XYZ file of N, CA and C in Angstrom:
810
model
N -36.557 -41.949 62.225
C -37.270 -40.547 62.067
C -36.907 -40.041 60.765
N -35.611 -40.100 60.258
C -35.076 -39.777 59.154
C -36.185 -40.197 58.042
N -36.295 -41.497 58.015
C -37.023 -42.177 57.029
C -38.593 -41.757 56.968
N -39.109 -41.397 58.092
C -40.579 -41.093 58.253
C -40.436 -39.626 57.621
N -39.783 -38.832 58.131
C -39.545 -37.509 57.388
C -39.366 -37.711 55.935
N -38.764 -38.372 55.485
C -38.579 -38.604 53.945
C -39.813 -38.899 53.279
N -40.600 -39.940 53.981
C -41.804 -40.493 53.366
C -42.769 -39.316 53.403
N -42.823 -38.589 54.423
C -43.857 -37.362 54.563
C -43.566 -36.346 53.404
N -42.395 -36.154 53.143
C -41.954 -35.199 52.240
C -42.362 -35.693 50.861
N -42.131 -36.945 50.615
C -42.344 -37.580 49.319
C -43.973 -37.502 49.022
N -44.718 -37.530 50.039
C -46.100 -37.658 49.925
C -46.755 -36.361 49.614
N -45.971 -35.217 49.998
C -46.310 -33.873 49.779
C -45.695 -33.436 48.531
N -44.454 -33.809 48.145
C -44.030 -33.238 47.127
C -44.566 -33.783 45.654
N -44.941 -35.270 45.864
C -45.284 -35.934 44.446
C -46.365 -35.097 43.731
N -47.568 -34.837 44.155
C -48.458 -34.034 43.561
C -47.737 -32.667 43.244
N -46.951 -32.025 43.915
C -46.474 -30.671 43.566
C -45.654 -30.644 42.249
N -45.243 -31.630 41.857
C -44.384 -31.752 40.603
C -45.116 -32.002 39.410
N -46.444 -32.381 39.665
C -47.267 -32.517 38.654
C -48.175 -31.408 38.351
N -49.154 -31.669 37.498
C -50.013 -30.520 36.991
C -50.820 -29.876 37.914
N -50.828 -28.612 38.131
C -52.103 -27.934 38.637
C -52.790 -27.620 37.473
N -54.270 -27.606 37.773
C -55.243 -27.545 36.439
C -55.654 -28.904 36.332
N -55.057 -29.895 36.282
C -55.598 -31.277 36.137
C -56.819 -31.676 37.313
N -57.633 -32.601 36.728
C -58.660 -32.939 37.827
C -59.964 -32.776 37.271
N -61.119 -33.086 38.184
C -62.344 -32.881 37.687
C -62.843 -31.655 38.529
N -63.406 -30.723 37.710
C -63.849 -29.351 38.038
C -65.269 -28.992 37.905
N -65.856 -28.390 38.909
C -67.251 -28.019 38.785
C -67.309 -26.413 38.472
N -67.959 -26.188 37.324
C -68.340 -24.858 36.907
C -69.646 -24.558 37.390
N -69.888 -23.595 38.503
C -71.069 -23.380 38.893
C -72.082 -22.629 38.023
N -71.327 -21.927 36.867
C -72.245 -21.293 35.752
C -73.271 -22.294 35.147
N -72.996 -23.751 35.264
C -73.583 -24.694 34.606
C -74.126 -25.818 35.396
N -73.458 -25.969 36.518
C -73.626 -27.035 37.710
C -75.194 -26.666 38.066
N -75.946 -28.012 37.990
C -77.479 -28.017 38.290
C -77.600 -28.601 39.530
N -77.145 -29.899 39.855
C -77.292 -30.639 41.010
C -76.232 -31.873 40.977
N -76.312 -32.474 42.019
C -75.481 -33.550 42.158
C -75.826 -34.849 41.243
N -77.111 -34.668 40.994
C -77.658 -35.880 40.120
C -77.514 -35.612 38.599
N -76.868 -34.554 38.094
C -76.635 -34.271 36.863
C -74.911 -34.016 36.570
N -74.518 -34.475 35.632
C -73.156 -34.154 35.125
C -72.952 -32.821 34.634
N -74.194 -31.801 34.442
C -73.923 -30.548 33.796
C -72.878 -29.619 34.594
N -72.069 -28.966 33.837
C -71.085 -28.120 34.613
C -69.899 -28.824 35.056
N -69.649 -30.107 34.698
C -68.310 -30.801 35.031
C -67.343 -30.771 34.081
N -65.989 -30.482 34.321
C -65.064 -30.211 33.414
C -63.793 -31.259 33.785
N -63.491 -32.007 32.880
C -62.353 -33.081 33.208
C -61.072 -32.586 32.318
N -59.955 -32.424 33.122
C -58.787 -31.572 32.442
C -57.483 -32.508 33.019
N -56.802 -32.613 31.685
C -55.426 -33.406 31.908
C -54.305 -32.504 31.397
N -53.290 -32.468 32.040
C -51.976 -32.001 31.476
C -51.059 -32.914 30.774
N -50.913 -33.108 29.530
C -50.113 -34.170 28.887
C -50.206 -33.732 27.309
N -48.948 -33.532 26.912
C -47.521 -33.386 27.805
C -47.553 -32.356 28.809
N -46.638 -32.114 29.231
C -46.356 -30.948 30.420
C -46.610 -29.666 29.559
N -47.265 -28.771 30.350
C -47.776 -27.536 29.815
C -48.824 -27.480 28.989
N -49.367 -28.739 28.288
C -50.607 -28.765 27.485
C -51.583 -29.106 28.151
N -52.732 -28.524 28.249
C -53.913 -28.857 28.858
C -55.013 -29.366 27.968
N -55.621 -30.399 28.282
C -56.980 -30.881 27.660
C -58.137 -30.971 28.375
N -59.231 -30.398 27.858
C -60.456 -30.450 28.823
C -61.566 -31.198 28.023
N -62.308 -32.208 28.570
C -63.403 -32.431 28.101
C -64.519 -32.072 29.065
N -65.667 -31.490 28.550
C -66.779 -30.958 29.475
C -68.164 -31.179 28.803
N -68.989 -31.032 29.874
C -70.376 -30.834 29.514
C -71.360 -29.647 30.124
N -71.877 -29.095 29.560
C -72.815 -27.886 30.117
C -74.112 -28.551 30.430
N -74.662 -29.562 29.805
C -75.988 -29.758 30.018
C -75.993 -31.337 30.543
N -74.930 -31.948 30.883
C -75.009 -33.190 31.171
C -75.173 -34.312 30.292
N -75.494 -33.734 29.069
C -75.707 -35.057 28.044
C -74.713 -34.929 26.726
N -74.643 -33.706 26.207
C -73.552 -33.475 25.237
C -72.252 -32.974 25.726
N -71.269 -33.510 25.100
C -69.740 -33.203 25.542
C -69.038 -32.639 24.474
N -68.087 -31.769 25.031
C -67.226 -30.870 24.154
C -65.678 -30.906 24.496
N -64.908 -30.605 23.661
C -63.390 -30.432 24.051
C -62.878 -29.287 23.816
N -61.961 -28.854 24.466
C -61.149 -27.615 24.228
C -59.619 -27.946 24.630
N -58.860 -27.064 24.179
C -57.298 -27.192 24.495
C -56.805 -26.022 25.174
N -55.635 -25.833 25.953
C -54.936 -24.776 26.647
C -53.775 -25.078 26.902
N -53.183 -24.183 27.694
C -51.649 -24.327 28.227
C -51.806 -23.700 29.675
N -50.763 -24.335 30.405
C -50.429 -23.682 31.649
C -49.071 -22.886 31.734
N -48.980 -21.720 32.613
C -47.716 -21.163 32.471
C -47.687 -20.603 33.590
N -46.302 -19.855 33.970
C -46.135 -19.022 35.212
C -45.522 -19.742 36.349
N -45.119 -18.980 37.397
C -44.719 -19.774 38.379
C -45.411 -20.900 39.074
N -45.058 -21.903 39.306
C -45.810 -23.333 39.490
C -47.055 -23.567 38.883
N -47.039 -23.012 37.402
C -47.883 -23.360 36.386
C -49.410 -22.975 36.894
N -49.453 -21.770 37.468
C -50.912 -21.464 38.046
C -51.837 -20.679 36.992
N -51.148 -20.289 35.817
C -51.909 -19.387 34.914
C -52.363 -20.651 33.757
N -53.838 -20.578 33.680
C -54.321 -21.516 32.909
C -55.155 -21.056 31.917
N -54.638 -21.145 30.628
C -55.224 -20.484 29.412
C -55.908 -21.397 28.328
N -57.232 -21.318 28.422
C -58.135 -22.121 27.513
C -58.674 -21.357 26.266
N -58.823 -21.923 25.093
C -59.417 -21.370 24.017
C -60.885 -21.963 23.978
N -61.767 -21.323 24.404
C -63.213 -21.654 24.300
C -63.983 -21.351 23.071
N -63.262 -20.934 22.173
C -64.137 -20.357 20.815
C -64.814 -21.575 20.011
N -64.460 -22.806 20.227
C -65.001 -23.725 19.352
C -66.299 -24.073 20.169
N -66.648 -23.549 21.321
C -68.045 -23.628 21.949
C -68.542 -22.389 22.249
N -68.108 -21.371 21.540
C -69.127 -20.114 21.355
C -68.226 -19.078 22.274
N -67.213 -19.363 23.159
C -66.564 -18.600 23.785
C -65.479 -17.810 23.404
N -64.434 -17.632 24.148
C -63.234 -16.931 23.871
C -61.937 -17.412 24.513
N -60.797 -16.951 24.245
C -59.666 -17.224 25.044
C -59.558 -16.537 26.343
N -59.517 -17.461 27.499
C -59.486 -17.062 28.927
C -58.511 -17.570 29.783
N -57.856 -16.719 30.605
C -56.988 -17.138 31.161
C -57.266 -17.141 32.880
N -57.405 -18.423 33.340
C -57.619 -18.403 34.768
C -56.519 -18.598 35.749
N -56.785 -18.479 37.168
C -55.467 -18.660 37.938
C -56.108 -19.927 38.906
N -54.887 -20.657 38.995
C -55.276 -21.811 39.878
C -54.600 -21.424 41.348
N -55.598 -21.797 42.383
C -55.045 -21.430 43.830
C -55.345 -22.683 44.491
N -54.451 -22.949 45.524
C -54.599 -24.040 46.509
C -53.337 -24.891 46.374
N -53.315 -25.612 47.448
C -52.204 -26.630 47.605
C -52.517 -27.981 47.157
N -51.509 -29.094 47.007
C -51.887 -30.369 46.479
C -52.643 -31.097 47.543
N -52.605 -30.848 48.714
C -53.070 -31.568 49.973
C -54.399 -30.593 50.378
N -54.940 -29.636 49.869
C -55.965 -28.989 50.352
C -56.975 -28.373 49.097
N -57.940 -27.718 49.454
C -58.966 -27.185 48.473
C -58.125 -26.437 47.255
N -58.842 -26.643 46.181
C -58.332 -25.853 44.931
C -59.470 -25.478 44.214
N -58.958 -24.311 43.530
C -59.944 -23.545 42.668
C -59.374 -22.943 41.437
N -59.980 -22.618 40.632
C -59.644 -21.857 39.293
C -60.393 -20.706 39.425
N -59.946 -19.425 39.410
C -60.718 -18.234 39.325
C -60.441 -17.621 37.708
N -61.600 -17.311 37.286
C -61.550 -16.742 35.834
C -61.802 -15.068 35.934
N -61.284 -14.498 34.798
C -61.506 -13.116 34.775
C -62.939 -12.496 34.924
N -64.025 -13.174 34.481
C -65.462 -12.892 34.828
C -65.965 -13.174 36.116
N -65.140 -13.525 37.068
C -65.566 -13.814 38.356
C -65.859 -15.260 38.747
N -66.225 -16.058 37.677
C -66.378 -17.361 37.912
C -65.416 -18.235 38.607
N -65.759 -19.222 39.639
C -64.762 -19.786 40.576
C -65.208 -21.373 40.245
N -64.287 -22.093 39.543
C -64.282 -23.635 39.607
C -63.732 -24.250 40.788
N -64.461 -25.183 41.376
C -63.750 -25.843 42.563
C -63.509 -27.389 42.095
N -62.471 -27.846 42.623
C -62.110 -29.207 42.397
C -63.001 -30.444 43.134
N -63.588 -31.283 42.455
C -64.349 -32.327 42.869
C -63.385 -33.515 43.389
N -63.629 -33.993 44.505
C -62.743 -34.918 44.889
C -63.361 -36.392 44.832
N -64.429 -36.604 44.495
C -65.028 -37.848 44.311
C -66.200 -37.710 43.508
N -66.798 -38.878 42.738
C -68.120 -38.696 42.087
C -69.393 -38.316 42.609
N -70.024 -37.777 42.162
C -71.281 -37.313 42.546
C -72.344 -38.611 42.254
N -73.606 -38.291 42.550
C -74.596 -39.337 42.325
C -74.870 -39.457 40.952
N -74.655 -38.540 40.140
C -74.845 -38.341 38.625
C -73.862 -39.420 38.004
N -72.840 -39.913 38.516
C -72.072 -40.917 38.017
C -72.779 -42.295 37.928
N -73.600 -42.433 38.764
C -74.241 -43.742 38.773
C -75.718 -43.631 38.259
N -76.100 -42.678 37.449
C -77.208 -42.344 36.798
C -77.328 -42.572 35.339
N -77.566 -43.712 34.487
C -77.379 -43.576 33.211
C -78.289 -42.372 32.684
N -77.760 -41.642 31.595
C -78.451 -40.383 31.281
C -79.011 -40.562 29.847
N -79.503 -41.767 29.658
C -80.165 -42.103 28.310
C -79.548 -41.874 26.953
N -78.339 -41.321 26.821
C -77.852 -40.927 25.665
C -77.190 -41.987 25.066
N -77.699 -42.643 23.924
C -77.156 -44.034 23.685
C -76.126 -43.707 22.518
N -75.000 -43.237 22.941
C -74.025 -42.948 21.812
C -72.656 -42.993 22.567
N -71.645 -43.004 21.637
C -70.402 -43.415 21.975
C -69.381 -42.367 22.788
N -70.118 -41.212 23.188
C -69.364 -40.379 23.835
C -69.948 -40.122 25.409
N -69.370 -39.600 26.205
C -69.652 -39.423 27.614
C -68.631 -39.960 28.657
N -69.289 -40.617 29.503
C -68.564 -41.192 30.996
C -68.541 -42.785 30.698
N -67.577 -43.299 30.603
C -67.207 -44.704 30.641
C -66.699 -45.360 31.755
N -66.796 -46.701 32.087
C -66.068 -47.265 33.280
C -65.095 -48.375 32.687
N -63.882 -48.344 32.860
C -63.044 -49.356 32.530
C -62.808 -50.499 33.792
N -63.483 -51.628 33.732
C -63.338 -52.459 34.655
C -61.865 -53.003 35.096
N -61.025 -52.743 34.161
C -59.616 -53.265 34.645
C -59.072 -52.030 35.786
N -59.615 -50.942 35.904
C -59.338 -50.021 36.741
C -60.438 -49.326 37.988
N -61.595 -49.849 37.349
C -62.629 -49.238 38.207
C -62.676 -49.783 39.792
N -62.886 -48.787 40.768
C -62.845 -49.161 42.407
C -64.106 -48.993 42.848
N -65.009 -48.492 42.342
C -66.417 -48.260 42.708
C -66.865 -46.591 42.692
N -67.818 -46.255 42.950
C -68.328 -44.845 42.805
C -67.843 -43.811 43.909
N -66.937 -44.386 44.847
C -66.323 -43.583 45.623
C -64.961 -42.701 45.181
N -64.645 -43.324 43.851
C -63.526 -43.023 43.203
C -63.745 -42.713 41.803
N -62.772 -41.924 41.223
C -62.909 -41.684 39.655
C -61.924 -42.580 39.013
N -61.238 -43.520 39.697
C -60.368 -44.451 39.075
C -61.012 -45.334 38.204
N -60.494 -45.528 36.969
C -61.256 -46.373 35.907
C -62.198 -45.612 34.922
N -62.382 -44.295 35.250
C -63.360 -43.651 34.599
C -62.715 -42.953 33.409
N -63.363 -42.834 32.184
C -63.005 -42.298 30.845
C -63.979 -41.231 30.408
N -63.509 -40.204 30.088
C -64.695 -39.108 29.765
C -64.297 -38.699 28.384
N -65.190 -39.106 27.281
C -65.051 -39.008 25.929
C -65.763 -37.896 25.301
N -65.354 -37.031 24.344
C -66.090 -36.210 23.575
C -65.605 -36.390 22.031
N -66.761 -36.179 21.181
C -66.637 -36.229 19.673
C -66.575 -34.863 19.443
N -65.376 -34.210 18.977
C -65.346 -32.793 18.952
C -64.060 -32.518 18.100
N -63.913 -32.077 16.842
C -65.215 -31.986 15.915
C -65.685 -33.534 15.495
N -66.886 -33.457 14.582
C -67.274 -34.797 14.378
C -66.520 -35.696 13.809
N -66.480 -37.030 14.540
C -65.592 -38.181 13.999
C -64.218 -38.071 14.783
N -64.005 -36.800 15.342
C -62.663 -36.788 16.121
C -62.746 -37.072 17.615
N -62.356 -37.988 18.303
C -62.672 -38.385 19.727
C -61.387 -37.921 20.360
N -61.638 -37.498 21.789
C -60.827 -36.749 22.726
C -61.151 -37.452 23.985
N -60.263 -37.856 24.756
C -60.659 -38.694 26.226
C -59.569 -38.189 27.221
N -60.011 -37.804 28.144
C -59.400 -37.687 29.564
C -59.889 -38.943 30.339
N -58.851 -39.315 31.214
C -59.218 -40.611 32.148
C -58.331 -40.330 33.213
N -58.421 -41.363 34.303
C -57.491 -41.561 35.253
C -57.568 -43.118 35.826
N -56.611 -43.787 36.095
C -56.550 -45.025 36.446
C -56.356 -45.119 37.803
N -56.084 -44.067 38.620
C -55.806 -44.324 40.002
C -56.543 -43.303 40.822
N -57.334 -42.315 40.311
C -58.034 -41.068 40.966
C -57.357 -40.074 41.553
N -56.024 -39.992 41.057
C -55.277 -38.892 41.520
C -55.562 -37.780 40.597
N -55.819 -36.623 41.085
C -56.204 -35.372 40.042
C -54.946 -35.185 39.375
N -53.695 -35.104 39.759
C -52.669 -34.853 39.184
C -51.919 -35.974 38.005
N -52.702 -37.111 38.080
C -52.275 -38.078 36.976
C -53.278 -38.189 36.052
N -54.058 -37.109 35.679
C -55.335 -37.474 34.746
C -54.331 -37.557 33.365
N -54.780 -38.553 32.392
C -53.973 -38.600 31.160
C -55.185 -38.314 30.086
N -54.580 -38.152 28.843
C -55.367 -37.444 27.819
C -55.005 -38.436 26.518
N -55.948 -38.904 25.605
C -55.648 -39.652 24.423
C -56.513 -38.984 23.380
N -56.063 -39.388 22.061
C -57.032 -38.836 20.790
C -57.269 -39.936 19.925
N -58.437 -40.164 19.424
C -58.682 -41.078 18.309
C -59.824 -40.679 17.391
N -60.335 -41.512 16.792
C -61.535 -41.138 15.846
C -62.633 -42.381 15.662
N -63.651 -42.092 15.193
C -64.704 -43.219 14.867
C -64.871 -43.214 13.488
N -65.347 -44.459 13.063
C -65.450 -44.628 11.622
C -66.313 -45.990 11.377
N -66.736 -46.237 10.111
C -67.512 -47.457 9.960
C -69.077 -47.028 9.910
N -69.896 -48.008 9.966
C -71.303 -47.956 9.654
C -71.811 -47.359 11.151
N -72.630 -46.267 11.208
C -72.935 -45.749 12.351
C -71.820 -45.103 13.165
N -70.723 -45.062 12.639
C -69.662 -44.791 13.499
C -69.375 -45.248 14.718
N -69.486 -46.699 14.563
C -69.325 -47.586 15.779
C -68.170 -48.179 15.983
N -66.997 -48.026 15.060
C -65.675 -48.326 15.115
C -64.913 -47.197 15.970
N -64.448 -47.644 17.069
C -63.846 -46.626 17.915
C -62.279 -46.841 17.942
N -61.472 -45.872 17.441
C -60.063 -45.981 17.460
C -59.374 -44.972 18.589
N -58.403 -45.345 19.252
C -57.653 -44.705 20.190
C -56.233 -44.996 20.015
N -55.416 -43.982 20.146
C -54.009 -44.106 20.232
C -53.697 -44.062 21.796
N -53.296 -45.365 22.275
C -53.044 -45.510 23.698
C -51.448 -45.481 23.961
N -50.751 -45.055 23.005
C -49.359 -45.051 23.132
C -48.884 -44.175 24.143
N -49.569 -42.824 24.509
C -49.040 -41.995 25.465
C -49.057 -42.677 26.897
N -49.834 -43.633 27.163
C -49.930 -44.312 28.359
C -49.500 -45.764 28.272
N -48.450 -45.894 27.150
C -47.844 -47.240 27.359
C -48.777 -48.543 26.588
N -49.823 -47.885 26.043
C -50.353 -48.756 25.088
C -50.283 -49.097 23.705
N -51.047 -49.705 22.902
C -50.816 -49.659 21.453
C -51.283 -48.458 20.745
N -50.797 -48.104 19.671
C -51.001 -46.888 18.758
C -52.249 -46.859 18.189
N -52.726 -47.903 17.906
C -54.204 -47.909 17.503
C -55.104 -49.212 17.812
N -55.528 -48.904 19.055
C -56.474 -49.839 19.507
C -57.936 -49.613 19.085
N -58.536 -50.559 18.484
C -59.891 -50.476 17.970
C -60.939 -51.107 18.915
N -61.899 -50.582 19.090
C -62.915 -51.151 19.619
C -64.310 -50.896 18.848
N -65.313 -51.534 19.444
C -66.547 -51.363 18.656
C -67.648 -50.819 19.616
N -68.464 -50.073 19.238
C -69.472 -49.506 20.213
C -70.855 -50.382 20.054
N -71.274 -50.916 21.298
C -72.671 -51.636 21.174
C -73.596 -50.831 21.861
N -74.619 -50.296 21.334
C -75.605 -49.515 21.913
C -76.481 -50.336 22.797
N -77.627 -49.790 23.481
C -78.394 -50.289 24.144
C -79.231 -51.624 23.559
N -79.515 -51.510 22.029
C -80.071 -52.435 21.419
C -79.428 -53.575 21.340
N -77.921 -53.613 21.385
C -77.232 -54.765 21.197
C -76.514 -55.228 22.525
N -76.540 -54.353 23.638
C -75.702 -54.581 25.014
C -76.385 -53.864 26.054
N -76.656 -54.576 27.157
C -77.082 -53.937 28.423
C -76.135 -54.345 29.502
N -75.473 -53.155 30.005
C -75.644 -51.992 29.648
C -74.771 -51.746 28.270
N -74.998 -50.703 27.638
C -74.261 -50.388 26.381
C -72.611 -50.255 26.684
N -71.753 -50.521 25.730
C -70.484 -50.584 25.969
C -69.456 -50.433 24.588
N -68.289 -50.065 24.849
C -67.370 -50.252 24.027
C -66.539 -51.449 24.099
N -66.533 -52.452 23.186
C -65.656 -53.741 23.242
C -64.447 -53.554 22.307
N -63.233 -53.710 23.202
C -61.999 -53.620 22.531
C -61.514 -54.760 21.987
N -60.408 -54.527 21.164
C -59.807 -55.836 20.400
C -59.171 -57.040 21.570
N -58.718 -56.194 22.680
C -58.061 -56.997 23.730
C -59.240 -57.792 24.654
N -60.486 -57.654 24.371
C -61.528 -58.106 25.021
C -62.029 -57.294 26.178
N -61.408 -56.396 26.521
C -61.981 -55.444 27.687
C -63.149 -54.749 27.160
N -64.138 -54.449 28.049
C -65.529 -53.880 27.649
C -65.453 -52.648 28.723
N -65.598 -51.400 27.987
C -65.901 -50.211 28.970
C -67.356 -49.992 28.720
N -68.142 -49.718 29.920
C -69.542 -49.610 30.071
C -69.996 -48.280 30.236
N -70.635 -47.852 29.682
C -71.451 -46.432 29.686
C -72.121 -46.236 31.050
N -72.098 -45.157 31.558
C -72.656 -44.830 33.014
C -73.846 -45.889 33.219
N -73.438 -46.699 34.387
C -74.367 -47.746 34.871
C -74.865 -47.518 35.989
N -75.974 -48.164 36.412
C -76.694 -48.111 37.806
C -75.743 -48.869 38.909
N -76.190 -48.384 40.157
C -75.116 -49.175 41.127
C -75.150 -50.663 41.234
N -76.366 -51.298 40.799
C -76.228 -52.657 40.692
C -75.477 -53.234 39.619
N -75.396 -52.622 38.449
C -74.453 -52.923 37.562
C -73.126 -52.709 37.880
N -72.778 -51.516 38.380
C -71.531 -51.214 38.945
C -70.969 -52.238 39.888
N -71.837 -52.673 40.777
C -71.306 -53.434 41.721
C -71.091 -54.880 41.293
N -71.785 -55.362 40.225
C -71.505 -56.751 39.448
C -70.006 -56.494 38.709
N -69.856 -55.228 37.880
C -68.567 -54.985 37.438
C -67.447 -55.149 38.317
N -67.656 -54.376 39.532
C -66.385 -54.255 40.423
C -66.324 -55.635 41.085
N -67.131 -56.786 41.118
C -66.897 -57.711 41.940
C -66.022 -58.714 40.953
N -65.953 -58.350 39.521
C -65.122 -59.100 38.497
C -63.904 -58.123 38.188
N -63.744 -57.168 38.775
C -62.653 -56.190 38.366
C -61.402 -56.414 39.025
N -60.287 -56.501 38.024
C -59.117 -56.820 38.657
C -58.711 -55.535 39.615
N -59.147 -54.398 39.460
C -58.793 -53.347 40.433
C -59.161 -53.511 41.752
N -60.393 -54.185 41.900
C -61.086 -54.621 43.320
C -60.035 -55.560 43.837
N -59.547 -56.400 43.272
C -58.507 -57.594 43.738
C -57.375 -56.548 44.169
N -56.823 -55.720 43.480
C -55.610 -55.141 43.730
C -55.807 -54.216 44.973
N -57.057 -53.478 44.903
C -57.285 -52.682 46.033
C -57.286 -53.446 47.318
N -57.984 -54.558 47.244
C -58.168 -55.501 48.362
C -56.668 -55.904 48.952
N -55.881 -56.275 48.081
C -54.558 -56.629 48.241
C -53.685 -55.448 48.987
N -53.975 -54.202 48.210
C -53.217 -53.263 48.897
C -53.669 -52.856 50.324
N -55.125 -52.776 50.444
C -55.354 -52.603 51.837
C -54.971 -53.693 52.895
N -54.880 -54.723 52.393
C -54.274 -55.811 53.470
C -52.847 -55.645 53.748
N -52.121 -55.096 52.562
C -50.620 -54.744 52.867
C -50.572 -53.820 53.764
N -51.327 -52.677 53.500
C -51.293 -51.632 54.301
C -51.652 -51.857 55.671
N -52.289 -52.824 55.925
C -52.860 -53.181 57.402
C -51.500 -53.902 58.010
N -50.825 -54.754 57.274
C -49.670 -55.396 57.797
C -48.549 -54.491 58.159
N -48.440 -53.531 57.230
C -47.511 -52.553 57.314
C -47.612 -51.715 58.686
N -49.058 -51.259 58.693
C -49.265 -50.376 59.791
C -49.054 -51.266 61.063
N -49.272 -52.317 61.075
C -49.225 -53.199 62.315
C -47.583 -53.321 62.778
N -46.950 -53.482 61.659
C -45.439 -53.752 61.831
C -44.825 -52.343 62.386
N -45.224 -51.227 61.517
C -44.899 -49.940 62.188
C -45.130 -49.670 63.706
N -46.409 -49.999 64.170
C -46.830 -49.757 65.339
C -46.118 -50.539 66.445
N -45.846 -51.827 66.107
C -44.739 -52.732 66.741
C -43.361 -52.169 66.943
N -42.980 -51.537 65.894
C -41.551 -51.250 65.949
C -41.473 -49.840 66.800
N -42.279 -48.988 66.480
C -42.557 -47.793 67.180
C -42.884 -48.016 68.935
N -43.477 -49.126 69.081
C -43.890 -49.290 70.377
C -42.579 -49.890 71.157
N -41.836 -50.681 70.462
C -40.440 -51.154 71.055
C -39.473 -49.988 71.282
N -39.594 -48.963 70.314
C -38.744 -47.910 70.458
C -39.139 -46.993 71.556
N -40.289 -46.909 71.902
C -40.920 -46.098 72.740
C -40.569 -46.597 74.367
N -40.432 -48.162 74.441
C -40.087 -48.579 75.735
C -38.613 -48.666 76.035
N -37.758 -48.393 74.929
C -36.329 -48.155 75.282
C -36.068 -47.051 75.848
């Protein structure tokens, strides 16, 4: 019983020590439909108390702003929206780690946390450039999850900012910075050291004329694909290491569940 209580406590406590404010948020002032990325905001707290947001108002162009969280349980979220024509705003996060969450802003706008991708994530938006939503096959698990998705903005010009997640957990979104260079700005550089990778990993952007689907091909051989159709996503998923890991994890969970049921069954008969 003690072990079960401890496990339950850990499952609840783990998100609570992470960042409130991180995750994928829906801004109803710009959201149009589940078939568009318009109104989505992708937020990471990295390092602690420093917030980074990549967002899109029209589902086509992407911007980036920075902010901070403060106060008891870090519920006060301050963002400087001046780079996109706004101003400094302080919102308040509400909701627990296992329930619905929202951010309420002084103007009465309320953002809600999105728990899984909408249809828009499987609809190529026709913007043939190196910003937007990309899929990393090394972590992608399918369109039921944000795992393996990377959200990139070029803001200001030639400066790249990226929010992403490897495991779909809203509280473990990470943030990286980089830049683009070379002919047509096709050389993509990012500092992956904050998440344990190289400090200057270089990739090359391959637009639709050179790759279908378009992608960023990295020095290590991994290719990130820009918003792809469900058929392309299925092909990517079949060859994805993440799919193998997920399958193994599900199998292990099944075994553990069976063992637990047997143990508790024996205990109940005693």
